[in-house]
Structures are given as C-alpha cells and as structure tokens.
Amino acid sequence: MVNKLNIKAYSSEIERYKGSVTANWQSGVATSGTAGADLVTIGQNDDGKMIDSLLVDLSALTAAANISIRLYQQVNGTEKCILDDDYIVGADPQAIPVINSPLGIYEAFRVEAQSDNALDNGKAIPYEYTLEEK
C-alpha cells in the first residue's frame, strides 16, 4: 500500500509517498530476472518527474544479512541497471538514503532488493520517496 502526501515547497509541489513491500527477498525472482524482488516502481513512462529522495528501511531484516539495492532506468527504450549497492544490516544505517539529491526521470524507475539470508523471506521493507514535476 502506498500513501501519498502533498507538500508545498519553494515554487513547486512535492509529492511524498510511503509504502512497504513484503516479499521473498532471498528466494524470489525480481522483474530483472535476478534473485530478490521488486520493491517499488516510481513514476510512469513518458511522464517527467524529479525524484528528490528515496529512503529504504532495512531495520526489520536479519542482522548481518547482505542486502543489495538495485536501481533500473530505461536507456533508449531498454531498462538498464544504473546502480547496484550492497548494505549490511546492523553495520550500515537502518534507513538507506538510496537517492539523496534530485534525479530526473522520464520513464518508470524501478527498485529491486535482494537479501543473502533466507530468514528475510516474507519480511517487509518500508520505503519513502519524494517526487516533483519537472
């Protein structure tokens, strides 16, 4: 479930979204075909937006698990992985600022997550992001 809040800041309106996804983060298969699961898709095709921030909360996952966060964006009509970072639950911050500066998107922007620990299957990963019109 995704909740949307509108915030007026400066001269443009910022939309804030919050949600959570429960999935098989270790044994599942994400849209890309790699292990893990889809966490969130931001925006839609042919609709310019600016992602101001994206936070992913890993605190409910198993301590010492290695979590991969992958970002996908279309390049010339084909979805490509543009970022693949790893985090360790308990060693890295509980809420990961995956995006913390404005990023322009014109097509759907997808986020996947993967855990190396089977105990994370069936657990929820919360997220929050902000968007503004381009």
Short mmCIF file of N, CA and C in Angstrom, two decimals:
data_model
loop_
_atom_site.label_atom_id
_atom_site.label_comp_id
_atom_site.label_asym_id
_atom_site.label_seq_id
_atom_site.Cartn_x
_atom_site.Cartn_y
_atom_site.Cartn_z
N MET A 1 0.84 -1.17 0.00
CA MET A 1 0.00 0.00 0.00
C MET A 1 0.88 1.24 0.00
N VAL A 2 0.56 2.21 -0.82
CA VAL A 2 1.34 3.44 -0.93
C VAL A 2 0.48 4.59 -0.46
N ASN A 3 1.02 5.41 0.43
CA ASN A 3 0.33 6.61 0.90
C ASN A 3 0.97 7.82 0.26
N LYS A 4 0.16 8.78 -0.16
CA LYS A 4 0.66 9.97 -0.83
C LYS A 4 0.29 11.21 -0.02
N LEU A 5 1.28 12.08 0.20
CA LEU A 5 1.07 13.37 0.86
C LEU A 5 1.60 14.46 -0.04
N ASN A 6 0.91 15.57 -0.17
CA ASN A 6 1.40 16.70 -0.96
C ASN A 6 2.00 17.74 -0.04
N ILE A 7 3.18 18.23 -0.40
CA ILE A 7 3.89 19.21 0.40
C ILE A 7 4.25 20.38 -0.51
N LYS A 8 3.96 21.60 -0.09
CA LYS A 8 4.31 22.77 -0.89
C LYS A 8 5.68 23.25 -0.43
N ALA A 9 6.63 23.30 -1.35
CA ALA A 9 7.99 23.74 -1.02
C ALA A 9 8.51 24.58 -2.17
N TYR A 10 9.05 25.72 -1.83
CA TYR A 10 9.57 26.63 -2.84
C TYR A 10 8.49 26.94 -3.87
N SER A 11 8.77 26.80 -5.15
CA SER A 11 7.79 27.15 -6.16
C SER A 11 7.11 25.95 -6.80
N SER A 12 7.44 24.74 -6.38
CA SER A 12 6.79 23.56 -6.96
C SER A 12 6.23 22.68 -5.85
N GLU A 13 5.29 21.85 -6.23
CA GLU A 13 4.68 20.95 -5.27
C GLU A 13 5.45 19.64 -5.24
N ILE A 14 5.75 19.18 -4.04
CA ILE A 14 6.45 17.93 -3.85
C ILE A 14 5.45 16.90 -3.36
N GLU A 15 5.44 15.73 -4.00
CA GLU A 15 4.58 14.64 -3.59
C GLU A 15 5.43 13.65 -2.79
N ARG A 16 4.94 13.28 -1.62
CA ARG A 16 5.67 12.35 -0.77
C ARG A 16 4.89 11.05 -0.71
N TYR A 17 5.59 9.94 -0.95
CA TYR A 17 4.97 8.62 -0.96
C TYR A 17 5.65 7.74 0.08
N LYS A 18 4.84 6.93 0.76
CA LYS A 18 5.34 5.96 1.72
C LYS A 18 4.69 4.62 1.42
N GLY A 19 5.45 3.56 1.60
CA GLY A 19 4.89 2.24 1.39
C GLY A 19 5.78 1.17 2.01
N SER A 20 5.37 -0.06 1.84
CA SER A 20 6.11 -1.20 2.37
C SER A 20 5.78 -2.40 1.50
N VAL A 21 6.76 -3.24 1.25
CA VAL A 21 6.55 -4.44 0.44
C VAL A 21 7.05 -5.65 1.22
N THR A 22 6.22 -6.68 1.27
CA THR A 22 6.60 -7.95 1.84
C THR A 22 6.84 -8.92 0.68
N ALA A 23 8.01 -9.53 0.66
CA ALA A 23 8.36 -10.42 -0.46
C ALA A 23 9.40 -11.44 -0.02
N ASN A 24 9.73 -12.33 -0.92
CA ASN A 24 10.80 -13.30 -0.68
C ASN A 24 12.10 -12.68 -1.20
N TRP A 25 12.76 -11.94 -0.34
CA TRP A 25 13.94 -11.16 -0.72
C TRP A 25 15.14 -12.03 -1.04
N GLN A 26 15.17 -13.25 -0.54
CA GLN A 26 16.31 -14.15 -0.80
C GLN A 26 15.97 -15.16 -1.89
N SER A 27 14.78 -15.75 -1.86
CA SER A 27 14.47 -16.83 -2.80
C SER A 27 13.60 -16.39 -3.98
N GLY A 28 13.13 -15.16 -3.98
CA GLY A 28 12.29 -14.69 -5.07
C GLY A 28 13.09 -14.33 -6.31
N VAL A 29 12.35 -14.00 -7.38
CA VAL A 29 12.98 -13.55 -8.63
C VAL A 29 12.33 -12.22 -9.01
N ALA A 30 13.14 -11.19 -9.16
CA ALA A 30 12.65 -9.86 -9.49
C ALA A 30 12.40 -9.75 -11.00
N THR A 31 11.80 -8.63 -11.41
CA THR A 31 11.50 -8.38 -12.82
C THR A 31 12.73 -8.51 -13.70
N SER A 32 13.90 -8.13 -13.21
CA SER A 32 15.13 -8.20 -13.99
C SER A 32 15.58 -9.63 -14.26
N GLY A 33 14.99 -10.58 -13.52
CA GLY A 33 15.41 -11.98 -13.64
C GLY A 33 16.45 -12.38 -12.62
N THR A 34 16.92 -11.43 -11.82
CA THR A 34 17.90 -11.74 -10.78
C THR A 34 17.18 -12.08 -9.48
N ALA A 35 17.91 -12.65 -8.54
CA ALA A 35 17.32 -13.02 -7.25
C ALA A 35 16.84 -11.77 -6.51
N GLY A 36 15.83 -11.96 -5.68
CA GLY A 36 15.26 -10.86 -4.90
C GLY A 36 13.84 -10.58 -5.35
N ALA A 37 13.42 -9.33 -5.20
CA ALA A 37 12.05 -8.95 -5.57
C ALA A 37 12.00 -7.46 -5.86
N ASP A 38 10.95 -7.06 -6.57
CA ASP A 38 10.73 -5.64 -6.83
C ASP A 38 10.28 -4.96 -5.54
N LEU A 39 10.87 -3.81 -5.25
CA LEU A 39 10.49 -3.04 -4.07
C LEU A 39 9.48 -1.95 -4.43
N VAL A 40 9.78 -1.15 -5.45
CA VAL A 40 8.88 -0.07 -5.83
C VAL A 40 9.20 0.38 -7.26
N THR A 41 8.16 0.82 -7.97
CA THR A 41 8.34 1.48 -9.26
C THR A 41 7.89 2.92 -9.07
N ILE A 42 8.74 3.85 -9.46
CA ILE A 42 8.47 5.27 -9.28
C ILE A 42 8.21 5.90 -10.64
N GLY A 43 7.14 6.68 -10.73
CA GLY A 43 6.82 7.35 -11.98
C GLY A 43 6.22 6.40 -13.00
N GLN A 44 6.04 6.94 -14.20
CA GLN A 44 5.50 6.15 -15.30
C GLN A 44 6.14 6.61 -16.60
N ASN A 45 6.00 5.80 -17.61
CA ASN A 45 6.62 6.12 -18.91
C ASN A 45 6.04 7.41 -19.48
N ASP A 46 6.91 8.18 -20.13
CA ASP A 46 6.55 9.43 -20.80
C ASP A 46 5.97 10.47 -19.87
N ASP A 47 6.43 10.51 -18.61
CA ASP A 47 5.94 11.48 -17.63
C ASP A 47 7.14 11.96 -16.81
N GLY A 48 7.66 13.13 -17.15
CA GLY A 48 8.84 13.65 -16.48
C GLY A 48 8.59 14.01 -15.03
N LYS A 49 9.44 13.51 -14.16
CA LYS A 49 9.39 13.79 -12.72
C LYS A 49 10.81 13.97 -12.22
N MET A 50 10.92 14.54 -11.04
CA MET A 50 12.20 14.68 -10.36
C MET A 50 12.08 13.92 -9.03
N ILE A 51 12.91 12.88 -8.86
CA ILE A 51 12.96 12.18 -7.58
C ILE A 51 13.92 12.98 -6.70
N ASP A 52 13.41 13.52 -5.61
CA ASP A 52 14.26 14.29 -4.69
C ASP A 52 14.95 13.40 -3.67
N SER A 53 14.26 12.33 -3.25
CA SER A 53 14.86 11.44 -2.26
C SER A 53 14.19 10.07 -2.33
N LEU A 54 14.93 9.06 -1.93
CA LEU A 54 14.41 7.70 -1.78
C LEU A 54 15.12 7.08 -0.59
N LEU A 55 14.35 6.75 0.43
CA LEU A 55 14.87 6.08 1.62
C LEU A 55 14.32 4.67 1.68
N VAL A 56 15.17 3.70 2.01
CA VAL A 56 14.78 2.30 2.16
C VAL A 56 15.16 1.87 3.57
N ASP A 57 14.19 1.33 4.31
CA ASP A 57 14.39 0.94 5.70
C ASP A 57 14.69 -0.55 5.79
N LEU A 58 15.91 -0.89 6.16
CA LEU A 58 16.34 -2.29 6.25
C LEU A 58 16.30 -2.84 7.67
N SER A 59 15.79 -2.07 8.63
CA SER A 59 15.89 -2.43 10.04
C SER A 59 15.17 -3.72 10.43
N ALA A 60 14.16 -4.14 9.68
CA ALA A 60 13.42 -5.36 10.03
C ALA A 60 14.08 -6.63 9.49
N LEU A 61 15.13 -6.47 8.70
CA LEU A 61 15.78 -7.64 8.11
C LEU A 61 16.80 -8.24 9.08
N THR A 62 17.28 -9.42 8.77
CA THR A 62 18.16 -10.19 9.65
C THR A 62 19.52 -9.53 9.84
N ALA A 63 19.95 -9.43 11.10
CA ALA A 63 21.25 -8.83 11.40
C ALA A 63 22.35 -9.55 10.64
N ALA A 64 23.26 -8.79 10.09
CA ALA A 64 24.43 -9.24 9.33
C ALA A 64 24.10 -9.70 7.91
N ALA A 65 22.81 -9.66 7.52
CA ALA A 65 22.46 -10.02 6.14
C ALA A 65 23.02 -8.98 5.18
N ASN A 66 23.44 -9.45 4.03
CA ASN A 66 23.93 -8.55 2.97
C ASN A 66 22.75 -8.27 2.04
N ILE A 67 22.39 -7.00 1.92
CA ILE A 67 21.24 -6.58 1.12
C ILE A 67 21.72 -5.80 -0.09
N SER A 68 21.30 -6.21 -1.26
CA SER A 68 21.61 -5.49 -2.50
C SER A 68 20.40 -4.65 -2.88
N ILE A 69 20.63 -3.39 -3.18
CA ILE A 69 19.60 -2.50 -3.70
C ILE A 69 20.01 -2.16 -5.13
N ARG A 70 19.12 -2.46 -6.08
CA ARG A 70 19.41 -2.21 -7.49
C ARG A 70 18.39 -1.23 -8.06
N LEU A 71 18.87 -0.26 -8.83
CA LEU A 71 18.02 0.74 -9.47
C LEU A 71 18.04 0.52 -10.97
N TYR A 72 16.86 0.62 -11.59
CA TYR A 72 16.72 0.40 -13.03
C TYR A 72 16.03 1.59 -13.67
N GLN A 73 16.59 2.02 -14.80
CA GLN A 73 16.02 3.12 -15.56
C GLN A 73 16.16 2.79 -17.04
N GLN A 74 15.20 3.24 -17.83
CA GLN A 74 15.28 2.99 -19.27
C GLN A 74 16.33 3.88 -19.92
N VAL A 75 17.12 3.26 -20.79
CA VAL A 75 18.10 3.97 -21.61
C VAL A 75 17.77 3.63 -23.06
N ASN A 76 17.36 4.62 -23.81
CA ASN A 76 16.98 4.43 -25.21
C ASN A 76 15.95 3.30 -25.37
N GLY A 77 14.97 3.29 -24.45
CA GLY A 77 13.87 2.33 -24.54
C GLY A 77 14.11 0.97 -23.91
N THR A 78 15.29 0.73 -23.38
CA THR A 78 15.60 -0.56 -22.76
C THR A 78 15.99 -0.35 -21.30
N GLU A 79 15.35 -1.08 -20.40
CA GLU A 79 15.65 -0.94 -18.98
C GLU A 79 17.06 -1.45 -18.67
N LYS A 80 17.82 -0.63 -17.94
CA LYS A 80 19.20 -0.97 -17.56
C LYS A 80 19.39 -0.75 -16.06
N CYS A 81 20.24 -1.56 -15.45
CA CYS A 81 20.62 -1.36 -14.06
C CYS A 81 21.59 -0.18 -14.01
N ILE A 82 21.23 0.85 -13.25
CA ILE A 82 22.08 2.04 -13.17
C ILE A 82 22.83 2.12 -11.84
N LEU A 83 22.43 1.29 -10.87
CA LEU A 83 23.11 1.29 -9.58
C LEU A 83 22.85 -0.05 -8.91
N ASP A 84 23.90 -0.64 -8.32
CA ASP A 84 23.78 -1.89 -7.59
C ASP A 84 24.70 -1.77 -6.38
N ASP A 85 24.11 -1.44 -5.23
CA ASP A 85 24.89 -1.25 -4.00
C ASP A 85 24.50 -2.28 -2.96
N ASP A 86 25.47 -2.65 -2.13
CA ASP A 86 25.25 -3.62 -1.06
C ASP A 86 25.34 -2.95 0.29
N TYR A 87 24.49 -3.41 1.22
CA TYR A 87 24.45 -2.89 2.59
C TYR A 87 24.39 -4.07 3.54
N ILE A 88 24.95 -3.90 4.73
CA ILE A 88 24.93 -4.94 5.75
C ILE A 88 24.02 -4.49 6.88
N VAL A 89 22.99 -5.32 7.15
CA VAL A 89 22.03 -4.98 8.20
C VAL A 89 22.75 -4.96 9.55
N GLY A 90 22.61 -3.86 10.25
CA GLY A 90 23.24 -3.71 11.55
C GLY A 90 24.58 -2.99 11.50
N ALA A 91 25.27 -3.07 10.37
CA ALA A 91 26.55 -2.35 10.23
C ALA A 91 26.36 -1.03 9.51
N ASP A 92 25.47 -1.01 8.52
CA ASP A 92 25.15 0.22 7.79
C ASP A 92 23.93 0.87 8.45
N PRO A 93 23.62 2.10 8.11
CA PRO A 93 22.44 2.75 8.70
C PRO A 93 21.17 1.93 8.45
N GLN A 94 20.20 2.05 9.36
CA GLN A 94 18.95 1.31 9.22
C GLN A 94 18.12 1.81 8.05
N ALA A 95 18.14 3.12 7.81
CA ALA A 95 17.42 3.70 6.67
C ALA A 95 18.48 4.18 5.67
N ILE A 96 18.47 3.61 4.49
CA ILE A 96 19.48 3.89 3.48
C ILE A 96 18.98 5.01 2.56
N PRO A 97 19.72 6.12 2.47
CA PRO A 97 19.35 7.16 1.51
C PRO A 97 19.83 6.77 0.11
N VAL A 98 19.04 5.95 -0.58
CA VAL A 98 19.42 5.44 -1.89
C VAL A 98 19.57 6.59 -2.89
N ILE A 99 18.65 7.54 -2.84
CA ILE A 99 18.76 8.77 -3.62
C ILE A 99 18.64 9.92 -2.63
N ASN A 100 19.61 10.82 -2.63
CA ASN A 100 19.54 11.96 -1.71
C ASN A 100 19.84 13.29 -2.40
N SER A 101 19.75 13.30 -3.71
CA SER A 101 19.83 14.55 -4.48
C SER A 101 18.95 14.37 -5.70
N PRO A 102 18.42 15.45 -6.25
CA PRO A 102 17.45 15.33 -7.34
C PRO A 102 17.95 14.51 -8.53
N LEU A 103 17.07 13.65 -9.02
CA LEU A 103 17.34 12.80 -10.17
C LEU A 103 16.15 12.90 -11.11
N GLY A 104 16.36 13.38 -12.32
CA GLY A 104 15.28 13.50 -13.29
C GLY A 104 14.99 12.17 -13.95
N ILE A 105 13.71 11.83 -14.04
CA ILE A 105 13.30 10.60 -14.73
C ILE A 105 12.20 10.96 -15.74
N TYR A 106 12.17 10.25 -16.83
CA TYR A 106 11.14 10.44 -17.85
C TYR A 106 10.38 9.15 -18.13
N GLU A 107 10.88 8.06 -17.62
CA GLU A 107 10.26 6.75 -17.77
C GLU A 107 10.14 6.13 -16.38
N ALA A 108 9.41 5.03 -16.26
CA ALA A 108 9.27 4.35 -14.98
C ALA A 108 10.66 3.99 -14.44
N PHE A 109 10.85 4.19 -13.15
CA PHE A 109 12.12 3.97 -12.45
C PHE A 109 11.85 2.87 -11.43
N ARG A 110 12.55 1.75 -11.54
CA ARG A 110 12.26 0.58 -10.70
C ARG A 110 13.38 0.30 -9.71
N VAL A 111 12.98 -0.18 -8.51
CA VAL A 111 13.93 -0.52 -7.45
C VAL A 111 13.72 -1.97 -7.05
N GLU A 112 14.80 -2.73 -7.00
CA GLU A 112 14.76 -4.12 -6.55
C GLU A 112 15.63 -4.26 -5.30
N ALA A 113 15.31 -5.27 -4.49
CA ALA A 113 16.12 -5.58 -3.31
C ALA A 113 16.35 -7.09 -3.25
N GLN A 114 17.50 -7.47 -2.70
CA GLN A 114 17.85 -8.88 -2.56
C GLN A 114 18.61 -9.07 -1.26
N SER A 115 18.28 -10.13 -0.54
CA SER A 115 19.00 -10.48 0.68
C SER A 115 19.74 -11.79 0.45
N ASP A 116 20.85 -11.96 1.15
CA ASP A 116 21.57 -13.24 1.07
C ASP A 116 21.15 -14.19 2.20
N ASN A 117 20.10 -13.81 2.95
CA ASN A 117 19.68 -14.61 4.10
C ASN A 117 18.22 -15.06 3.92
N ALA A 118 17.99 -16.37 3.94
CA ALA A 118 16.64 -16.92 3.74
C ALA A 118 15.66 -16.48 4.83
N LEU A 119 16.17 -16.08 6.00
CA LEU A 119 15.28 -15.60 7.07
C LEU A 119 14.58 -14.30 6.70
N ASP A 120 15.05 -13.63 5.66
CA ASP A 120 14.42 -12.37 5.23
C ASP A 120 13.24 -12.61 4.29
N ASN A 121 13.03 -13.84 3.84
CA ASN A 121 11.84 -14.14 3.03
C ASN A 121 10.60 -13.86 3.86
N GLY A 122 9.63 -13.17 3.29
CA GLY A 122 8.39 -12.87 3.97
C GLY A 122 8.44 -11.67 4.89
N LYS A 123 9.56 -10.97 4.95
CA LYS A 123 9.66 -9.76 5.77
C LYS A 123 9.34 -8.53 4.93
N ALA A 124 8.94 -7.46 5.62
CA ALA A 124 8.58 -6.22 4.94
C ALA A 124 9.77 -5.26 4.88
N ILE A 125 9.89 -4.57 3.75
CA ILE A 125 10.86 -3.49 3.60
C ILE A 125 10.07 -2.21 3.32
N PRO A 126 10.06 -1.27 4.26
CA PRO A 126 9.41 0.02 4.04
C PRO A 126 10.30 0.94 3.20
N TYR A 127 9.64 1.87 2.51
CA TYR A 127 10.36 2.87 1.71
C TYR A 127 9.58 4.18 1.75
N GLU A 128 10.27 5.25 1.38
CA GLU A 128 9.65 6.56 1.28
C GLU A 128 10.39 7.35 0.21
N TYR A 129 9.66 8.05 -0.63
CA TYR A 129 10.31 8.88 -1.65
C TYR A 129 9.49 10.14 -1.90
N THR A 130 10.17 11.14 -2.48
CA THR A 130 9.50 12.39 -2.83
C THR A 130 9.70 12.65 -4.33
N LEU A 131 8.65 13.18 -4.94
CA LEU A 131 8.66 13.49 -6.38
C LEU A 131 8.19 14.92 -6.58
N GLU A 132 8.68 15.54 -7.63
CA GLU A 132 8.14 16.82 -8.05
C GLU A 132 8.08 16.85 -9.57
N GLU A 133 7.17 17.67 -10.09
CA GLU A 133 7.03 17.81 -11.53
C GLU A 133 8.30 18.43 -12.10
N LYS A 134 8.68 18.00 -13.30
CA LYS A 134 9.85 18.58 -13.97
C LYS A 134 9.43 19.83 -14.71
#
